[in-house]
C-alpha cells in the first residue's frame, strides 16, 4: 500500500480521530485542573482587621483562608499598641483564596523626633516647623519684648526645651512669644460649625489658646467625639471682634443635629 493510499485508508482516519479526541480530552483536563488549582472565578471579601492584635488578625485571616504580613508600623494615639491601623487590600475588596493581606500596626511607643530650632524666628515660621516635624502647639504665652511675634522660648510644663532634644511625636510644646505694647490684640475667629481640630488650628493661627472643651450629652462614644462640631464659643464673635493675644477661647461641642441646624440657620440670618 502506498503512503497516499494509507492516508486515505479507513484505519488511518480512525486513528486520527482517536488521536484528536485524546488531545482535546487532555487539553480540557489540563484547563479544568488549572482552573481548580488557581480557583479561577472565585473571590472572597477581605475582612476588617482594624484594631485587632496581630494574633487576632492571624486567626481571622486563617478562618477566611487568607495570609497576613506586617509591612510597617506607625504611632496613633487613640489606637492600642500593636493593633492594626491599616490594611491592603481594604475591607470588602474581593480577592482569591490564600492572598496575602499587608498590615500596618500601631507602634508600641511613639516615634522620637528632634526638636528644631524654634527661637529667634517668627511665630508663623515656628508654627510651620512644628507641624512639619510632627509636634503640636500647646499654650501660647506672651511677654514684653521689642521684637514683636518673635519666639523667645520653647517650654513643656514651664521647663525650657533646647533644639535637638528628642521628644515623642505628637508632643505638645508651649511657645513664649514676644509682644510689644503697640500690638496687644488680634481678631477673634468664629469657629462655630467646625470640628475640634479645625477650630484648634484656627484659634492657634490667630495667636490664641484653646480653653475649656465642653461636650454635651449627645456625645457618648469616641466616634461622636471625632465627629463633634463647635456649636458655641466664648468669647463669641457676636459680642466682640478683637481679643488680647494669648487669651483662651472656650468651646462647646455637640453632634446634636438640632443645635447644629439652629446654628446654620442663625448664621444665614
PDB file of N, CA, C and O in Angstrom, residues 184-256:
ATOM      1  N   UNK A 184      -1.342  94.395  70.935  1.00  0.00           N
ATOM      2  CA  UNK A 184      -1.744  93.501  72.011  1.00  0.00           C
ATOM      3  C   UNK A 184      -3.027  92.729  71.701  1.00  0.00           C
ATOM      4  O   UNK A 184      -3.422  91.876  72.480  1.00  0.00           O
ATOM      5  N   UNK A 185      -3.674  93.033  70.607  1.00  0.00           N
ATOM      6  CA  UNK A 185      -4.934  92.357  70.294  1.00  0.00           C
ATOM      7  C   UNK A 185      -4.859  91.665  68.935  1.00  0.00           C
ATOM      8  O   UNK A 185      -4.004  91.973  68.109  1.00  0.00           O
ATOM      9  N   UNK A 186      -5.779  90.745  68.753  1.00  0.00           N
ATOM     10  CA  UNK A 186      -5.898  90.036  67.475  1.00  0.00           C
ATOM     11  C   UNK A 186      -7.375  89.845  67.177  1.00  0.00           C
ATOM     12  O   UNK A 186      -8.228  89.974  68.067  1.00  0.00           O
ATOM     13  N   UNK A 187      -7.693  89.522  65.932  1.00  0.00           N
ATOM     14  CA  UNK A 187      -9.091  89.302  65.552  1.00  0.00           C
ATOM     15  C   UNK A 187      -9.571  87.962  66.119  1.00  0.00           C
ATOM     16  O   UNK A 187      -8.894  86.947  66.005  1.00  0.00           O
ATOM     17  N   UNK A 188     -10.741  87.977  66.737  1.00  0.00           N
ATOM     18  CA  UNK A 188     -11.319  86.759  67.299  1.00  0.00           C
ATOM     19  C   UNK A 188     -11.954  85.946  66.171  1.00  0.00           C
ATOM     20  O   UNK A 188     -12.880  86.408  65.508  1.00  0.00           O
ATOM     21  N   UNK A 189     -11.472  84.722  65.926  1.00  0.00           N
ATOM     22  CA  UNK A 189     -12.050  83.912  64.849  1.00  0.00           C
ATOM     23  C   UNK A 189     -13.389  83.295  65.251  1.00  0.00           C
ATOM     24  O   UNK A 189     -13.615  83.003  66.429  1.00  0.00           O
ATOM     25  N   UNK A 190     -14.264  83.112  64.281  1.00  0.00           N
ATOM     26  CA  UNK A 190     -15.523  82.421  64.505  1.00  0.00           C
ATOM     27  C   UNK A 190     -15.309  80.950  64.136  1.00  0.00           C
ATOM     28  O   UNK A 190     -15.098  80.616  62.972  1.00  0.00           O
ATOM     29  N   UNK A 191     -15.340  80.072  65.120  1.00  0.00           N
ATOM     30  CA  UNK A 191     -15.060  78.648  64.869  1.00  0.00           C
ATOM     31  C   UNK A 191     -16.308  77.788  64.983  1.00  0.00           C
ATOM     32  O   UNK A 191     -16.218  76.570  64.940  1.00  0.00           O
ATOM     33  N   UNK A 192     -17.465  78.388  65.137  1.00  0.00           N
ATOM     34  CA  UNK A 192     -18.707  77.623  65.254  1.00  0.00           C
ATOM     35  C   UNK A 192     -18.972  76.872  63.948  1.00  0.00           C
ATOM     36  O   UNK A 192     -18.800  77.412  62.857  1.00  0.00           O
ATOM     37  N   UNK A 193     -19.364  75.608  64.097  1.00  0.00           N
ATOM     38  CA  UNK A 193     -19.607  74.761  62.937  1.00  0.00           C
ATOM     39  C   UNK A 193     -18.401  73.952  62.505  1.00  0.00           C
ATOM     40  O   UNK A 193     -18.505  73.100  61.623  1.00  0.00           O
ATOM     41  N   UNK A 194     -17.238  74.199  63.133  1.00  0.00           N
ATOM     42  CA  UNK A 194     -16.023  73.472  62.785  1.00  0.00           C
ATOM     43  C   UNK A 194     -15.821  72.269  63.701  1.00  0.00           C
ATOM     44  O   UNK A 194     -16.370  72.216  64.806  1.00  0.00           O
ATOM     45  N   UNK A 195     -15.006  71.312  63.254  1.00  0.00           N
ATOM     46  CA  UNK A 195     -14.607  70.215  64.126  1.00  0.00           C
ATOM     47  C   UNK A 195     -13.580  70.751  65.123  1.00  0.00           C
ATOM     48  O   UNK A 195     -13.029  71.854  64.939  1.00  0.00           O
ATOM     49  N   UNK A 196     -13.280  69.974  66.145  1.00  0.00           N
ATOM     50  CA  UNK A 196     -12.345  70.435  67.168  1.00  0.00           C
ATOM     51  C   UNK A 196     -10.969  70.721  66.585  1.00  0.00           C
ATOM     52  O   UNK A 196     -10.334  71.721  66.916  1.00  0.00           O
ATOM     53  N   UNK A 197     -10.483  69.832  65.671  1.00  0.00           N
ATOM     54  CA  UNK A 197      -9.157  70.039  65.099  1.00  0.00           C
ATOM     55  C   UNK A 197      -9.123  71.286  64.231  1.00  0.00           C
ATOM     56  O   UNK A 197      -8.161  72.064  64.266  1.00  0.00           O
ATOM     57  N   UNK A 198     -10.183  71.494  63.442  1.00  0.00           N
ATOM     58  CA  UNK A 198     -10.260  72.703  62.600  1.00  0.00           C
ATOM     59  C   UNK A 198     -10.300  73.954  63.473  1.00  0.00           C
ATOM     60  O   UNK A 198      -9.650  74.955  63.162  1.00  0.00           O
ATOM     61  N   UNK A 199     -11.057  73.888  64.570  1.00  0.00           N
ATOM     62  CA  UNK A 199     -11.171  75.038  65.464  1.00  0.00           C
ATOM     63  C   UNK A 199      -9.840  75.351  66.148  1.00  0.00           C
ATOM     64  O   UNK A 199      -9.428  76.521  66.228  1.00  0.00           O
ATOM     65  N   UNK A 200      -9.163  74.296  66.636  1.00  0.00           N
ATOM     66  CA  UNK A 200      -7.872  74.495  67.310  1.00  0.00           C
ATOM     67  C   UNK A 200      -6.861  75.124  66.358  1.00  0.00           C
ATOM     68  O   UNK A 200      -6.116  76.049  66.733  1.00  0.00           O
ATOM     69  N   UNK A 201      -6.821  74.649  65.120  1.00  0.00           N
ATOM     70  CA  UNK A 201      -5.885  75.210  64.136  1.00  0.00           C
ATOM     71  C   UNK A 201      -6.173  76.693  63.885  1.00  0.00           C
ATOM     72  O   UNK A 201      -5.249  77.511  63.789  1.00  0.00           O
ATOM     73  N   UNK A 202      -7.445  77.045  63.783  1.00  0.00           N
ATOM     74  CA  UNK A 202      -7.822  78.433  63.509  1.00  0.00           C
ATOM     75  C   UNK A 202      -7.518  79.327  64.707  1.00  0.00           C
ATOM     76  O   UNK A 202      -7.041  80.454  64.555  1.00  0.00           O
ATOM     77  N   UNK A 203      -7.783  78.808  65.910  1.00  0.00           N
ATOM     78  CA  UNK A 203      -7.501  79.574  67.129  1.00  0.00           C
ATOM     79  C   UNK A 203      -5.994  79.791  67.288  1.00  0.00           C
ATOM     80  O   UNK A 203      -5.537  80.897  67.595  1.00  0.00           O
ATOM     81  N   UNK A 204      -5.219  78.735  67.072  1.00  0.00           N
ATOM     82  CA  UNK A 204      -3.763  78.840  67.191  1.00  0.00           C
ATOM     83  C   UNK A 204      -3.201  79.820  66.170  1.00  0.00           C
ATOM     84  O   UNK A 204      -2.304  80.624  66.492  1.00  0.00           O
ATOM     85  N   UNK A 205      -3.698  79.775  64.941  1.00  0.00           N
ATOM     86  CA  UNK A 205      -3.218  80.682  63.895  1.00  0.00           C
ATOM     87  C   UNK A 205      -3.513  82.131  64.236  1.00  0.00           C
ATOM     88  O   UNK A 205      -2.834  83.040  63.745  1.00  0.00           O
ATOM     89  N   UNK A 206      -4.516  82.373  65.066  1.00  0.00           N
ATOM     90  CA  UNK A 206      -4.847  83.732  65.499  1.00  0.00           C
ATOM     91  C   UNK A 206      -4.075  84.127  66.750  1.00  0.00           C
ATOM     92  O   UNK A 206      -4.366  85.155  67.368  1.00  0.00           O
ATOM     93  N   UNK A 207      -3.089  83.264  67.128  1.00  0.00           N
ATOM     94  CA  UNK A 207      -2.237  83.507  68.294  1.00  0.00           C
ATOM     95  C   UNK A 207      -3.045  83.561  69.585  1.00  0.00           C
ATOM     96  O   UNK A 207      -2.822  84.376  70.459  1.00  0.00           O
ATOM     97  N   UNK A 208      -4.018  82.645  69.673  1.00  0.00           N
ATOM     98  CA  UNK A 208      -4.840  82.487  70.864  1.00  0.00           C
ATOM     99  C   UNK A 208      -4.698  81.056  71.373  1.00  0.00           C
ATOM    100  O   UNK A 208      -4.102  80.206  70.707  1.00  0.00           O
ATOM    101  N   UNK A 209      -5.263  80.780  72.531  1.00  0.00           N
ATOM    102  CA  UNK A 209      -5.213  79.450  73.119  1.00  0.00           C
ATOM    103  C   UNK A 209      -6.600  78.822  73.156  1.00  0.00           C
ATOM    104  O   UNK A 209      -7.606  79.518  73.304  1.00  0.00           O
ATOM    105  N   UNK A 210      -6.624  77.512  73.023  1.00  0.00           N
ATOM    106  CA  UNK A 210      -7.876  76.784  73.195  1.00  0.00           C
ATOM    107  C   UNK A 210      -8.124  76.603  74.683  1.00  0.00           C
ATOM    108  O   UNK A 210      -7.270  76.113  75.415  1.00  0.00           O
ATOM    109  N   UNK A 211      -9.295  77.032  75.132  1.00  0.00           N
ATOM    110  CA  UNK A 211      -9.624  76.947  76.550  1.00  0.00           C
ATOM    111  C   UNK A 211     -10.286  75.637  76.913  1.00  0.00           C
ATOM    112  O   UNK A 211      -9.861  74.564  76.484  1.00  0.00           O
ATOM    113  N   UNK A 212     -11.365  75.714  77.658  1.00  0.00           N
ATOM    114  CA  UNK A 212     -12.081  74.531  78.131  1.00  0.00           C
ATOM    115  C   UNK A 212     -12.906  73.941  76.987  1.00  0.00           C
ATOM    116  O   UNK A 212     -13.541  74.658  76.215  1.00  0.00           O
ATOM    117  N   UNK A 213     -12.876  72.598  76.874  1.00  0.00           N
ATOM    118  CA  UNK A 213     -13.705  71.890  75.898  1.00  0.00           C
ATOM    119  C   UNK A 213     -14.880  71.267  76.642  1.00  0.00           C
ATOM    120  O   UNK A 213     -14.689  70.488  77.575  1.00  0.00           O
ATOM    121  N   UNK A 214     -16.106  71.609  76.237  1.00  0.00           N
ATOM    122  CA  UNK A 214     -17.304  71.135  76.925  1.00  0.00           C
ATOM    123  C   UNK A 214     -18.129  70.307  75.950  1.00  0.00           C
ATOM    124  O   UNK A 214     -18.627  70.825  74.940  1.00  0.00           O
ATOM    125  N   UNK A 215     -18.245  68.997  76.226  1.00  0.00           N
ATOM    126  CA  UNK A 215     -19.004  68.079  75.374  1.00  0.00           C
ATOM    127  C   UNK A 215     -20.405  67.908  75.957  1.00  0.00           C
ATOM    128  O   UNK A 215     -20.552  67.623  77.157  1.00  0.00           O
ATOM    129  N   UNK A 216     -21.443  68.075  75.122  1.00  0.00           N
ATOM    130  CA  UNK A 216     -22.803  67.929  75.641  1.00  0.00           C
ATOM    131  C   UNK A 216     -23.213  66.458  75.721  1.00  0.00           C
ATOM    132  O   UNK A 216     -22.443  65.553  75.364  1.00  0.00           O
ATOM    133  N   UNK A 217     -24.450  66.214  76.163  1.00  0.00           N
ATOM    134  CA  UNK A 217     -24.917  64.850  76.428  1.00  0.00           C
ATOM    135  C   UNK A 217     -25.076  64.009  75.164  1.00  0.00           C
ATOM    136  O   UNK A 217     -25.203  62.779  75.252  1.00  0.00           O
ATOM    137  N   UNK A 218     -25.080  64.655  73.979  1.00  0.00           N
ATOM    138  CA  UNK A 218     -25.243  63.883  72.737  1.00  0.00           C
ATOM    139  C   UNK A 218     -23.988  63.096  72.385  1.00  0.00           C
ATOM    140  O   UNK A 218     -24.029  62.182  71.562  1.00  0.00           O
ATOM    141  N   UNK A 219     -22.872  63.434  73.000  1.00  0.00           N
ATOM    142  CA  UNK A 219     -21.604  62.773  72.702  1.00  0.00           C
ATOM    143  C   UNK A 219     -21.384  61.648  73.707  1.00  0.00           C
ATOM    144  O   UNK A 219     -21.125  61.883  74.884  1.00  0.00           O
ATOM    145  N   UNK A 220     -21.491  60.409  73.212  1.00  0.00           N
ATOM    146  CA  UNK A 220     -21.396  59.245  74.110  1.00  0.00           C
ATOM    147  C   UNK A 220     -20.290  58.273  73.729  1.00  0.00           C
ATOM    148  O   UNK A 220     -19.928  57.421  74.531  1.00  0.00           O
ATOM    149  N   UNK A 221     -19.744  58.385  72.514  1.00  0.00           N
ATOM    150  CA  UNK A 221     -18.708  57.451  72.065  1.00  0.00           C
ATOM    151  C   UNK A 221     -17.502  58.224  71.556  1.00  0.00           C
ATOM    152  O   UNK A 221     -17.567  59.441  71.322  1.00  0.00           O
ATOM    153  N   UNK A 222     -16.392  57.513  71.361  1.00  0.00           N
ATOM    154  CA  UNK A 222     -15.193  58.143  70.810  1.00  0.00           C
ATOM    155  C   UNK A 222     -15.436  58.629  69.386  1.00  0.00           C
ATOM    156  O   UNK A 222     -14.885  59.644  68.960  1.00  0.00           O
ATOM    157  N   UNK A 223     -16.290  57.902  68.653  1.00  0.00           N
ATOM    158  CA  UNK A 223     -16.617  58.326  67.289  1.00  0.00           C
ATOM    159  C   UNK A 223     -17.394  59.636  67.310  1.00  0.00           C
ATOM    160  O   UNK A 223     -17.174  60.511  66.469  1.00  0.00           O
ATOM    161  N   UNK A 224     -18.296  59.790  68.299  1.00  0.00           N
ATOM    162  CA  UNK A 224     -19.023  61.050  68.457  1.00  0.00           C
ATOM    163  C   UNK A 224     -18.043  62.198  68.711  1.00  0.00           C
ATOM    164  O   UNK A 224     -18.204  63.301  68.174  1.00  0.00           O
ATOM    165  N   UNK A 225     -17.020  61.936  69.532  1.00  0.00           N
ATOM    166  CA  UNK A 225     -16.033  62.976  69.840  1.00  0.00           C
ATOM    167  C   UNK A 225     -15.299  63.436  68.591  1.00  0.00           C
ATOM    168  O   UNK A 225     -15.016  64.627  68.429  1.00  0.00           O
ATOM    169  N   UNK A 226     -14.998  62.476  67.693  1.00  0.00           N
ATOM    170  CA  UNK A 226     -14.296  62.826  66.461  1.00  0.00           C
ATOM    171  C   UNK A 226     -15.184  63.606  65.508  1.00  0.00           C
ATOM    172  O   UNK A 226     -14.706  64.488  64.784  1.00  0.00           O
ATOM    173  N   UNK A 227     -16.480  63.289  65.506  1.00  0.00           N
ATOM    174  CA  UNK A 227     -17.409  63.932  64.569  1.00  0.00           C
ATOM    175  C   UNK A 227     -18.061  65.189  65.127  1.00  0.00           C
ATOM    176  O   UNK A 227     -18.776  65.891  64.405  1.00  0.00           O
ATOM    177  N   UNK A 228     -17.843  65.470  66.414  1.00  0.00           N
ATOM    178  CA  UNK A 228     -18.496  66.611  67.049  1.00  0.00           C
ATOM    179  C   UNK A 228     -18.054  67.933  66.418  1.00  0.00           C
ATOM    180  O   UNK A 228     -16.947  68.064  65.911  1.00  0.00           O
ATOM    181  N   UNK A 229     -18.966  68.900  66.473  1.00  0.00           N
ATOM    182  CA  UNK A 229     -18.666  70.232  65.947  1.00  0.00           C
ATOM    183  C   UNK A 229     -18.969  71.293  66.999  1.00  0.00           C
ATOM    184  O   UNK A 229     -19.749  71.075  67.930  1.00  0.00           O
ATOM    185  N   UNK A 230     -18.318  72.428  66.835  1.00  0.00           N
ATOM    186  CA  UNK A 230     -18.489  73.531  67.786  1.00  0.00           C
ATOM    187  C   UNK A 230     -19.850  74.183  67.550  1.00  0.00           C
ATOM    188  O   UNK A 230     -20.159  74.579  66.423  1.00  0.00           O
ATOM    189  N   UNK A 231     -20.665  74.299  68.607  1.00  0.00           N
ATOM    190  CA  UNK A 231     -21.941  74.990  68.450  1.00  0.00           C
ATOM    191  C   UNK A 231     -21.995  76.284  69.283  1.00  0.00           C
ATOM    192  O   UNK A 231     -22.889  77.110  69.109  1.00  0.00           O
ATOM    193  N   UNK A 232     -20.970  76.446  70.141  1.00  0.00           N
ATOM    194  CA  UNK A 232     -20.906  77.666  70.942  1.00  0.00           C
ATOM    195  C   UNK A 232     -19.464  77.945  71.287  1.00  0.00           C
ATOM    196  O   UNK A 232     -18.665  77.013  71.442  1.00  0.00           O
ATOM    197  N   UNK A 233     -19.102  79.216  71.390  1.00  0.00           N
ATOM    198  CA  UNK A 233     -17.751  79.593  71.815  1.00  0.00           C
ATOM    199  C   UNK A 233     -17.828  80.800  72.722  1.00  0.00           C
ATOM    200  O   UNK A 233     -18.768  81.599  72.650  1.00  0.00           O
ATOM    201  N   UNK A 234     -16.860  80.928  73.589  1.00  0.00           N
ATOM    202  CA  UNK A 234     -16.785  82.063  74.493  1.00  0.00           C
ATOM    203  C   UNK A 234     -15.321  82.484  74.632  1.00  0.00           C
ATOM    204  O   UNK A 234     -14.492  81.655  75.001  1.00  0.00           O
ATOM    205  N   UNK A 235     -15.002  83.751  74.299  1.00  0.00           N
ATOM    206  CA  UNK A 235     -15.867  84.826  73.811  1.00  0.00           C
ATOM    207  C   UNK A 235     -16.477  84.508  72.442  1.00  0.00           C
ATOM    208  O   UNK A 235     -15.891  83.769  71.654  1.00  0.00           O
ATOM    209  N   UNK A 236     -17.645  85.114  72.169  1.00  0.00           N
ATOM    210  CA  UNK A 236     -18.349  84.916  70.907  1.00  0.00           C
ATOM    211  C   UNK A 236     -18.087  86.116  70.004  1.00  0.00           C
ATOM    212  O   UNK A 236     -17.986  87.254  70.480  1.00  0.00           O
ATOM    213  N   UNK A 237     -17.995  85.845  68.723  1.00  0.00           N
ATOM    214  CA  UNK A 237     -17.738  86.926  67.758  1.00  0.00           C
ATOM    215  C   UNK A 237     -18.896  87.911  67.681  1.00  0.00           C
ATOM    216  O   UNK A 237     -18.727  89.021  67.169  1.00  0.00           O
ATOM    217  N   UNK A 238     -20.082  87.498  68.166  1.00  0.00           N
ATOM    218  CA  UNK A 238     -21.209  88.436  68.170  1.00  0.00           C
ATOM    219  C   UNK A 238     -21.047  89.509  69.229  1.00  0.00           C
ATOM    220  O   UNK A 238     -21.626  90.590  69.132  1.00  0.00           O
ATOM    221  N   UNK A 239     -20.257  89.208  70.255  1.00  0.00           N
ATOM    222  CA  UNK A 239     -20.070  90.179  71.323  1.00  0.00           C
ATOM    223  C   UNK A 239     -18.807  91.002  71.174  1.00  0.00           C
ATOM    224  O   UNK A 239     -18.721  92.121  71.696  1.00  0.00           O
ATOM    225  N   UNK A 240     -17.802  90.456  70.500  1.00  0.00           N
ATOM    226  CA  UNK A 240     -16.539  91.183  70.336  1.00  0.00           C
ATOM    227  C   UNK A 240     -15.842  90.726  69.067  1.00  0.00           C
ATOM    228  O   UNK A 240     -15.997  89.577  68.647  1.00  0.00           O
ATOM    229  N   UNK A 241     -15.105  91.626  68.454  1.00  0.00           N
ATOM    230  CA  UNK A 241     -14.405  91.276  67.215  1.00  0.00           C
ATOM    231  C   UNK A 241     -12.907  91.100  67.441  1.00  0.00           C
ATOM    232  O   UNK A 241     -12.231  90.464  66.631  1.00  0.00           O
ATOM    233  N   UNK A 242     -12.391  91.682  68.530  1.00  0.00           N
ATOM    234  CA  UNK A 242     -10.964  91.539  68.831  1.00  0.00           C
ATOM    235  C   UNK A 242     -10.788  91.047  70.257  1.00  0.00           C
ATOM    236  O   UNK A 242     -11.683  91.174  71.098  1.00  0.00           O
ATOM    237  N   UNK A 243      -9.608  90.497  70.511  1.00  0.00           N
ATOM    238  CA  UNK A 243      -9.316  89.909  71.818  1.00  0.00           C
ATOM    239  C   UNK A 243      -7.817  89.994  72.055  1.00  0.00           C
ATOM    240  O   UNK A 243      -7.031  90.035  71.104  1.00  0.00           O
ATOM    241  N   UNK A 244      -7.411  90.043  73.301  1.00  0.00           N
ATOM    242  CA  UNK A 244      -5.986  90.114  73.612  1.00  0.00           C
ATOM    243  C   UNK A 244      -5.273  88.840  73.161  1.00  0.00           C
ATOM    244  O   UNK A 244      -5.782  87.737  73.347  1.00  0.00           O
ATOM    245  N   UNK A 245      -4.097  88.993  72.571  1.00  0.00           N
ATOM    246  CA  UNK A 245      -3.305  87.839  72.172  1.00  0.00           C
ATOM    247  C   UNK A 245      -2.989  86.972  73.391  1.00  0.00           C
ATOM    248  O   UNK A 245      -2.722  87.486  74.481  1.00  0.00           O
ATOM    249  N   UNK A 246      -3.027  85.655  73.182  1.00  0.00           N
ATOM    250  CA  UNK A 246      -2.752  84.735  74.277  1.00  0.00           C
ATOM    251  C   UNK A 246      -3.960  84.398  75.111  1.00  0.00           C
ATOM    252  O   UNK A 246      -3.869  83.557  76.017  1.00  0.00           O
ATOM    253  N   UNK A 247      -5.105  85.036  74.814  1.00  0.00           N
ATOM    254  CA  UNK A 247      -6.332  84.716  75.552  1.00  0.00           C
ATOM    255  C   UNK A 247      -6.832  83.328  75.165  1.00  0.00           C
ATOM    256  O   UNK A 247      -6.463  82.780  74.125  1.00  0.00           O
ATOM    257  N   UNK A 248      -7.704  82.780  75.994  1.00  0.00           N
ATOM    258  CA  UNK A 248      -8.270  81.453  75.729  1.00  0.00           C
ATOM    259  C   UNK A 248      -9.688  81.576  75.188  1.00  0.00           C
ATOM    260  O   UNK A 248     -10.433  82.487  75.561  1.00  0.00           O
ATOM    261  N   UNK A 249     -10.036  80.625  74.321  1.00  0.00           N
ATOM    262  CA  UNK A 249     -11.381  80.560  73.758  1.00  0.00           C
ATOM    263  C   UNK A 249     -11.990  79.218  74.177  1.00  0.00           C
ATOM    264  O   UNK A 249     -11.479  78.157  73.809  1.00  0.00           O
ATOM    265  N   UNK A 250     -13.053  79.272  74.983  1.00  0.00           N
ATOM    266  CA  UNK A 250     -13.732  78.053  75.421  1.00  0.00           C
ATOM    267  C   UNK A 250     -14.672  77.571  74.324  1.00  0.00           C
ATOM    268  O   UNK A 250     -15.306  78.375  73.623  1.00  0.00           O
ATOM    269  N   UNK A 251     -14.780  76.232  74.196  1.00  0.00           N
ATOM    270  CA  UNK A 251     -15.553  75.653  73.101  1.00  0.00           C
ATOM    271  C   UNK A 251     -16.568  74.642  73.615  1.00  0.00           C
ATOM    272  O   UNK A 251     -16.253  73.832  74.491  1.00  0.00           O
ATOM    273  N   UNK A 252     -17.787  74.697  73.068  1.00  0.00           N
ATOM    274  CA  UNK A 252     -18.839  73.727  73.352  1.00  0.00           C
ATOM    275  C   UNK A 252     -19.027  72.857  72.108  1.00  0.00           C
ATOM    276  O   UNK A 252     -19.181  73.369  70.997  1.00  0.00           O
ATOM    277  N   UNK A 253     -19.059  71.523  72.294  1.00  0.00           N
ATOM    278  CA  UNK A 253     -19.151  70.607  71.150  1.00  0.00           C
ATOM    279  C   UNK A 253     -20.399  69.738  71.242  1.00  0.00           C
ATOM    280  O   UNK A 253     -20.856  69.392  72.339  1.00  0.00           O
ATOM    281  N   UNK A 254     -20.916  69.355  70.061  1.00  0.00           N
ATOM    282  CA  UNK A 254     -22.119  68.538  70.016  1.00  0.00           C
ATOM    283  C   UNK A 254     -22.180  67.750  68.706  1.00  0.00           C
ATOM    284  O   UNK A 254     -21.506  68.110  67.733  1.00  0.00           O
ATOM    285  N   UNK A 255     -23.004  66.692  68.700  1.00  0.00           N
ATOM    286  CA  UNK A 255     -23.391  66.032  67.450  1.00  0.00           C
ATOM    287  C   UNK A 255     -24.908  66.118  67.295  1.00  0.00           C
ATOM    288  O   UNK A 255     -25.486  65.451  66.437  1.00  0.00           O
ATOM    289  N   UNK A 256     -25.533  66.934  68.143  1.00  0.00           N
ATOM    290  CA  UNK A 256     -26.983  67.129  68.111  1.00  0.00           C
ATOM    291  C   UNK A 256     -27.352  67.913  66.853  1.00  0.00           C
ATOM    292  O   UNK A 256     -26.975  69.077  66.703  1.00  0.00           O
TER     293      UNK A 256
END
